[in-house]
Short mmCIF file of N, CA and C in Angstrom, two decimals:
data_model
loop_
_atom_site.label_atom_id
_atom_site.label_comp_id
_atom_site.label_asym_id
_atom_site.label_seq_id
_atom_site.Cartn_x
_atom_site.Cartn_y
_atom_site.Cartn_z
N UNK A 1 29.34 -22.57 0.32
CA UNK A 1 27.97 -23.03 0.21
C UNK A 1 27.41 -22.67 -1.16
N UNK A 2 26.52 -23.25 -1.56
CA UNK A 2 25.85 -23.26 -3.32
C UNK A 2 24.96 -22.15 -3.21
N UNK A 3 24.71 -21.49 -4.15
CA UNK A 3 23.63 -20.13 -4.35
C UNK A 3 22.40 -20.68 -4.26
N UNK A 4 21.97 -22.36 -4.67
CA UNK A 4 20.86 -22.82 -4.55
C UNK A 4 20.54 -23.25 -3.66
N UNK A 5 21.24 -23.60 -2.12
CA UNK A 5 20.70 -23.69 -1.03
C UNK A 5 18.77 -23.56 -0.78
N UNK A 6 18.27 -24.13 0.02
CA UNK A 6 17.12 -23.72 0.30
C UNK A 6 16.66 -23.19 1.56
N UNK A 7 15.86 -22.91 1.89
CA UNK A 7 16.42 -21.93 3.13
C UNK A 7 14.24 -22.54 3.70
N UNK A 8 14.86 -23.18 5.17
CA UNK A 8 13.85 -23.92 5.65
C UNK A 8 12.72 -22.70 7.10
N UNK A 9 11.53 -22.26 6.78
CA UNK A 9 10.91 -21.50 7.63
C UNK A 9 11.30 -22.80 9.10
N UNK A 10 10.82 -21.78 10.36
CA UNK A 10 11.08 -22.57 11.22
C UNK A 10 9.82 -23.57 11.79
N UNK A 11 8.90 -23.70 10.97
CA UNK A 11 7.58 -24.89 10.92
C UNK A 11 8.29 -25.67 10.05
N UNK A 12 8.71 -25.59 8.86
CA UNK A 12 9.56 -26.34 8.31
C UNK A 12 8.31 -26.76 6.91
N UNK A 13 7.65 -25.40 6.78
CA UNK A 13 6.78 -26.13 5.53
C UNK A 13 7.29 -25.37 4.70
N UNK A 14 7.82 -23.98 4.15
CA UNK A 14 8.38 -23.12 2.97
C UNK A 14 9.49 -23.23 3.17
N UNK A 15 10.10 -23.65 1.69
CA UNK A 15 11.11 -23.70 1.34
C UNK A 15 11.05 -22.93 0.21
N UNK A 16 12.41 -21.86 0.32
CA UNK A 16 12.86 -20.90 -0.96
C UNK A 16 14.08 -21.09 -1.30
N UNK A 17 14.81 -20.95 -2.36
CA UNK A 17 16.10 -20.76 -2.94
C UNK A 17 16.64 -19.45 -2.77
N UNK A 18 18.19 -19.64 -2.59
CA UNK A 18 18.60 -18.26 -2.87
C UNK A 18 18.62 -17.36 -4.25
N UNK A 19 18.20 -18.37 -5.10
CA UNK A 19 18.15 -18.03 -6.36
C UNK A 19 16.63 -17.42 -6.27
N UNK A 20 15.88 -17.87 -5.62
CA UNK A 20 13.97 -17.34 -5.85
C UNK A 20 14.53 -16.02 -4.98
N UNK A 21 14.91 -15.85 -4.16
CA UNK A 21 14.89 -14.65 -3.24
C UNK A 21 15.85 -13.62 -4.08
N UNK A 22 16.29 -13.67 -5.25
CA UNK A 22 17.91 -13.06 -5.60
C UNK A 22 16.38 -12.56 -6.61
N UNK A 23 15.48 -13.46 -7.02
CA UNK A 23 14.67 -12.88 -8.65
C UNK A 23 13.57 -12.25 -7.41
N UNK A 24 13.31 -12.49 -6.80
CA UNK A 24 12.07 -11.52 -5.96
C UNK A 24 12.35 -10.30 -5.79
N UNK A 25 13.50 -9.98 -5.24
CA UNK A 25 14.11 -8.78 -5.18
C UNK A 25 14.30 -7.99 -6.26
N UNK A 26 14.78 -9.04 -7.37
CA UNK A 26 14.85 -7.50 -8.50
C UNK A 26 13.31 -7.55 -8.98
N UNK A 27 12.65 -8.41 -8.76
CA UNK A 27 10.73 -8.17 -9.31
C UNK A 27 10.65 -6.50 -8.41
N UNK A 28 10.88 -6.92 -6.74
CA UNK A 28 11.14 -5.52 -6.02
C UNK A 28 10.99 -4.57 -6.80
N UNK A 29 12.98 -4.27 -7.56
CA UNK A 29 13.35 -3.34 -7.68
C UNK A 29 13.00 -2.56 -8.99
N UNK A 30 12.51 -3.40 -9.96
CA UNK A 30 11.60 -2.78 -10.51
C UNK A 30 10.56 -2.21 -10.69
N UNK A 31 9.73 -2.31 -9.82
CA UNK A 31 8.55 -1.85 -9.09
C UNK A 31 8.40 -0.68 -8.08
N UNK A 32 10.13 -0.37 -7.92
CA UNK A 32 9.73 0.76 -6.86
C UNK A 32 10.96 1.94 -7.51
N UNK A 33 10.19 3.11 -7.90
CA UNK A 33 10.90 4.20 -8.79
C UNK A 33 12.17 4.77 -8.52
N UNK A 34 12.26 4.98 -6.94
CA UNK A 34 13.43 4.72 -6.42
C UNK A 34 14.76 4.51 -6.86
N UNK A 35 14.43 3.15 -6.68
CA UNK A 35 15.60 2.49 -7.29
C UNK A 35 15.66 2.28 -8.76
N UNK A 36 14.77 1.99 -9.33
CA UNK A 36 14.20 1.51 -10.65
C UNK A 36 14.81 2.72 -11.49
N UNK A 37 15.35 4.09 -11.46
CA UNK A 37 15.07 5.34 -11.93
C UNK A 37 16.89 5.33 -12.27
N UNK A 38 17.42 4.64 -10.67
CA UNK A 38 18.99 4.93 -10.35
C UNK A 38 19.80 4.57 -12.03
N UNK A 39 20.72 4.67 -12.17
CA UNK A 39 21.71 4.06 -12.92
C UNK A 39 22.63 2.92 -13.03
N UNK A 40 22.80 2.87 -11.57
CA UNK A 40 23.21 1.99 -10.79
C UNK A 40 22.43 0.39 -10.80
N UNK A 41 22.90 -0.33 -10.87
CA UNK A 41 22.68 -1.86 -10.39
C UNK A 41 23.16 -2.43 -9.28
N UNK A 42 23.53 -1.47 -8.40
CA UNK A 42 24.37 -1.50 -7.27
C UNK A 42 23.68 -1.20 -6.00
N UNK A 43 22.43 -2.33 -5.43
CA UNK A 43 21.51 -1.96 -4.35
C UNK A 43 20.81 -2.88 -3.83
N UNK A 44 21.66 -3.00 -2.08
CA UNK A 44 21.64 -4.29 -2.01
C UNK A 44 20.19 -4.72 -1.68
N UNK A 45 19.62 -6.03 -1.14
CA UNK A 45 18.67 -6.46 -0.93
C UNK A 45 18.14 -5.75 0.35
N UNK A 46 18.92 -5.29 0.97
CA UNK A 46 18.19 -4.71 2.57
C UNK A 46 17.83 -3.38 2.09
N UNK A 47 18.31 -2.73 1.35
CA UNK A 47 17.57 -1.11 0.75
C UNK A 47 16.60 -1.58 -0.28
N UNK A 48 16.83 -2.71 -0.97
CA UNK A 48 15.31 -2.67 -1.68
C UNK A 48 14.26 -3.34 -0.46
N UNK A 49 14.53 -3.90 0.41
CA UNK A 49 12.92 -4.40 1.00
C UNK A 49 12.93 -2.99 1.73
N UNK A 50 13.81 -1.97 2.15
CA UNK A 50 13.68 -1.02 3.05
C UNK A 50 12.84 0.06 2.15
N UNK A 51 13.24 0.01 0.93
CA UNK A 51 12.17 1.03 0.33
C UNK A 51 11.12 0.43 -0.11
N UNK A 52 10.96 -0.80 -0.65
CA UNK A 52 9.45 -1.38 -0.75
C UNK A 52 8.36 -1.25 0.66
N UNK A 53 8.92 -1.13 1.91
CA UNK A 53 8.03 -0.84 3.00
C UNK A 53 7.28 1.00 2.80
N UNK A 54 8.74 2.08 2.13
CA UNK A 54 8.61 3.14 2.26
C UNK A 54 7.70 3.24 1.61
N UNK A 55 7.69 2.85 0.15
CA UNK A 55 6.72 3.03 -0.74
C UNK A 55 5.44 2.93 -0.87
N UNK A 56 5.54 1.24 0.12
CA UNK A 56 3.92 0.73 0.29
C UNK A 56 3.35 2.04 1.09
N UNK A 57 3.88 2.47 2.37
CA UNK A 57 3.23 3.65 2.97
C UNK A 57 3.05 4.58 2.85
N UNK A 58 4.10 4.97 1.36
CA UNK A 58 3.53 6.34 0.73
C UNK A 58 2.05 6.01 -0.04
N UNK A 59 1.91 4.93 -0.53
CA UNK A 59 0.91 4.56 -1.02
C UNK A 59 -0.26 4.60 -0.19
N UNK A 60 -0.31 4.32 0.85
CA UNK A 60 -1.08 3.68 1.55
C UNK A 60 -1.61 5.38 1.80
N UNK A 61 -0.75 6.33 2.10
CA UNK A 61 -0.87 7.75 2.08
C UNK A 61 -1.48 8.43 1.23
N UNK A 62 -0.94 7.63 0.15
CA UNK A 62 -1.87 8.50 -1.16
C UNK A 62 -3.43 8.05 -1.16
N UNK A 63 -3.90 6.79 -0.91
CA UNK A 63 -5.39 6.46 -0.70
C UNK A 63 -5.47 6.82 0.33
N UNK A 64 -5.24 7.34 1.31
CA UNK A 64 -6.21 7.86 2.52
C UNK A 64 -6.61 9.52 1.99
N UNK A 65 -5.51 10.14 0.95
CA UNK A 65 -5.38 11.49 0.76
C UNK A 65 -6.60 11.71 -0.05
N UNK A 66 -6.41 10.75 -1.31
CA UNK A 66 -7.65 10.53 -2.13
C UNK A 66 -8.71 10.10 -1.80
N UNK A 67 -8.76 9.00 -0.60
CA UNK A 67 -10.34 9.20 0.01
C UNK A 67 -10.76 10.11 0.55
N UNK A 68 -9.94 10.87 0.70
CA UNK A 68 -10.45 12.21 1.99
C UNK A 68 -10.96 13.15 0.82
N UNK A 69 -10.34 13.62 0.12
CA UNK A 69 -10.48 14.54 -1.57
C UNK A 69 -12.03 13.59 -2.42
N UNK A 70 -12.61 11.98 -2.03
CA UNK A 70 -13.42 11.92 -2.47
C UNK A 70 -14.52 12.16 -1.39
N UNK A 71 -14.43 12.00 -0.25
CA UNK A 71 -15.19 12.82 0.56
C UNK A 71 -15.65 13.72 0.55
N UNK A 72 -14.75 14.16 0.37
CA UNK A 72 -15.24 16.46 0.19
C UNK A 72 -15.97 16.24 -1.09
N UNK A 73 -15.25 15.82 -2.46
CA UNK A 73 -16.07 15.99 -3.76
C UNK A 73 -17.21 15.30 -3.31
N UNK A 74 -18.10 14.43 -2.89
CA UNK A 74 -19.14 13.83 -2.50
C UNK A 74 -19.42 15.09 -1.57
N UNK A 75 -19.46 15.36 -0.76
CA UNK A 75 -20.01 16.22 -0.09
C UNK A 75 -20.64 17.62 -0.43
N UNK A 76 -20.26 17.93 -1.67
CA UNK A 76 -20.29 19.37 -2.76
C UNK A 76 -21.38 18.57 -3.45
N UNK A 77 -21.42 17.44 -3.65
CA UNK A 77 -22.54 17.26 -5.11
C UNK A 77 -23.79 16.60 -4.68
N UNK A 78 -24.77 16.82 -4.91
CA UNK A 78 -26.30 16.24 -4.88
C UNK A 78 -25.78 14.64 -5.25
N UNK A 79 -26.06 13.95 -3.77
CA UNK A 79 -26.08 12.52 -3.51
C UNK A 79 -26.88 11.33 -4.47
N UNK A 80 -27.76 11.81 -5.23
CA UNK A 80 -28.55 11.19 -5.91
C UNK A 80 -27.97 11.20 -7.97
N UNK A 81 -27.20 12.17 -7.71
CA UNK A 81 -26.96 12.63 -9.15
C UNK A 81 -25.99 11.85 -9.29
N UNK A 82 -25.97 11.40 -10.94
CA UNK A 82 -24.78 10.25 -11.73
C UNK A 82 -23.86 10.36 -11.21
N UNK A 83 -23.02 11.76 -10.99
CA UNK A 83 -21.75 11.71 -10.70
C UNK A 83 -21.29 11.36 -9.24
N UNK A 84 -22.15 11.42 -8.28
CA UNK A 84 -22.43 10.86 -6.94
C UNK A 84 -22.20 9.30 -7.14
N UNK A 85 -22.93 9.40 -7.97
CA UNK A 85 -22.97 7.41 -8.43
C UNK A 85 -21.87 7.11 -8.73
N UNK A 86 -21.10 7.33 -9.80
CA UNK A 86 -19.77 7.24 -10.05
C UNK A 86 -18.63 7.29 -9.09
N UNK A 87 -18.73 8.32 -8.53
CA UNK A 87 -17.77 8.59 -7.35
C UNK A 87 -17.91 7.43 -6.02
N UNK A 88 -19.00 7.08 -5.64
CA UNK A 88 -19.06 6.02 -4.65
C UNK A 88 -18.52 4.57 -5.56
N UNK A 89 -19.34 4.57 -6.52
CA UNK A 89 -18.60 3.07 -6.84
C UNK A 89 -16.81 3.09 -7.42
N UNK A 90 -16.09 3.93 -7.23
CA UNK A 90 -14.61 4.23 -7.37
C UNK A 90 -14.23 3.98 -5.75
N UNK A 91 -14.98 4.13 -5.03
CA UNK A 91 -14.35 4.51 -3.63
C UNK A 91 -14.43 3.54 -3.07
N UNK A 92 -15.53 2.79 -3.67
CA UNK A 92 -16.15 0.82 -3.10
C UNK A 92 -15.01 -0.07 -4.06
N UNK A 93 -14.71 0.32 -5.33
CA UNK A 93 -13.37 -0.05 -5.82
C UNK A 93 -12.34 -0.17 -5.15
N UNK A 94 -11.72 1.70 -4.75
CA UNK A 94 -10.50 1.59 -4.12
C UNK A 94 -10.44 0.47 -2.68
N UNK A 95 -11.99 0.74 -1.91
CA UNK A 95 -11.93 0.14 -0.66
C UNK A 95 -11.51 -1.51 -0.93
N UNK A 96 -12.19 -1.91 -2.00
CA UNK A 96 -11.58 -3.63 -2.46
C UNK A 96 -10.30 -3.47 -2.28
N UNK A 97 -9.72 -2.92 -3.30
CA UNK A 97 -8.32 -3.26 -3.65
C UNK A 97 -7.56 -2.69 -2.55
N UNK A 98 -7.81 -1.89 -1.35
CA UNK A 98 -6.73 -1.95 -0.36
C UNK A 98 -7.44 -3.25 0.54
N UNK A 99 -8.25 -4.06 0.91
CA UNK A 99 -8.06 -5.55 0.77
C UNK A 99 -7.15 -6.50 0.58
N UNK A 100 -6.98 -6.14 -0.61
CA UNK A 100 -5.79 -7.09 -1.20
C UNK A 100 -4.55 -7.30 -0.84
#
């Protein structure tokens, strides 16, 4: 069978190549330190989506850690003062971008 095959969802509206799925994966594997760090070029597609899940949830770990750490710092400082101000609109930031 050809590497360019297309590979049909079962509604039958996305269609991908094995060639789009072969460049998604290394977009992946550059993106996650993991692997990105190794020496190796030797890692197949099921350990990179297996650590892109790990990662997203370490992430996802690290903003709950840092909202909790902007909690407390909000909680120490007079609510009305600049740096109060600052600190909420970072936290109305982060809250967007886990949205996304």
């Amino acid at each position: 069978m050809s590497s360019r095959r297309s590979r049909q969802s079962t509604a039958g509206v996305s269609r991908i190549s094995d060639d789009q799925i072969i460049e998604l994966v290394s977009k992946l594997r550059q993106l996650l330190p993991e692997i990105r760090d190794r020496r190796s070029d030797k890692v197949s597609a099921s350990k990179v989506l297996q650590e892109t899940c790990n990662y997203i949830r370490s992430l996802h770990r690290e903003v709950d850690d840092l909202s909790e750490r902007l909690s407390q710092l909000l909680a120490t400082i007079d609510a009305d003062s600049a740096e109060a101000a600052i600190i909420r609109r970072q936290a109305r930031l982060t809250s967007l971008f886990m949205l996304m």
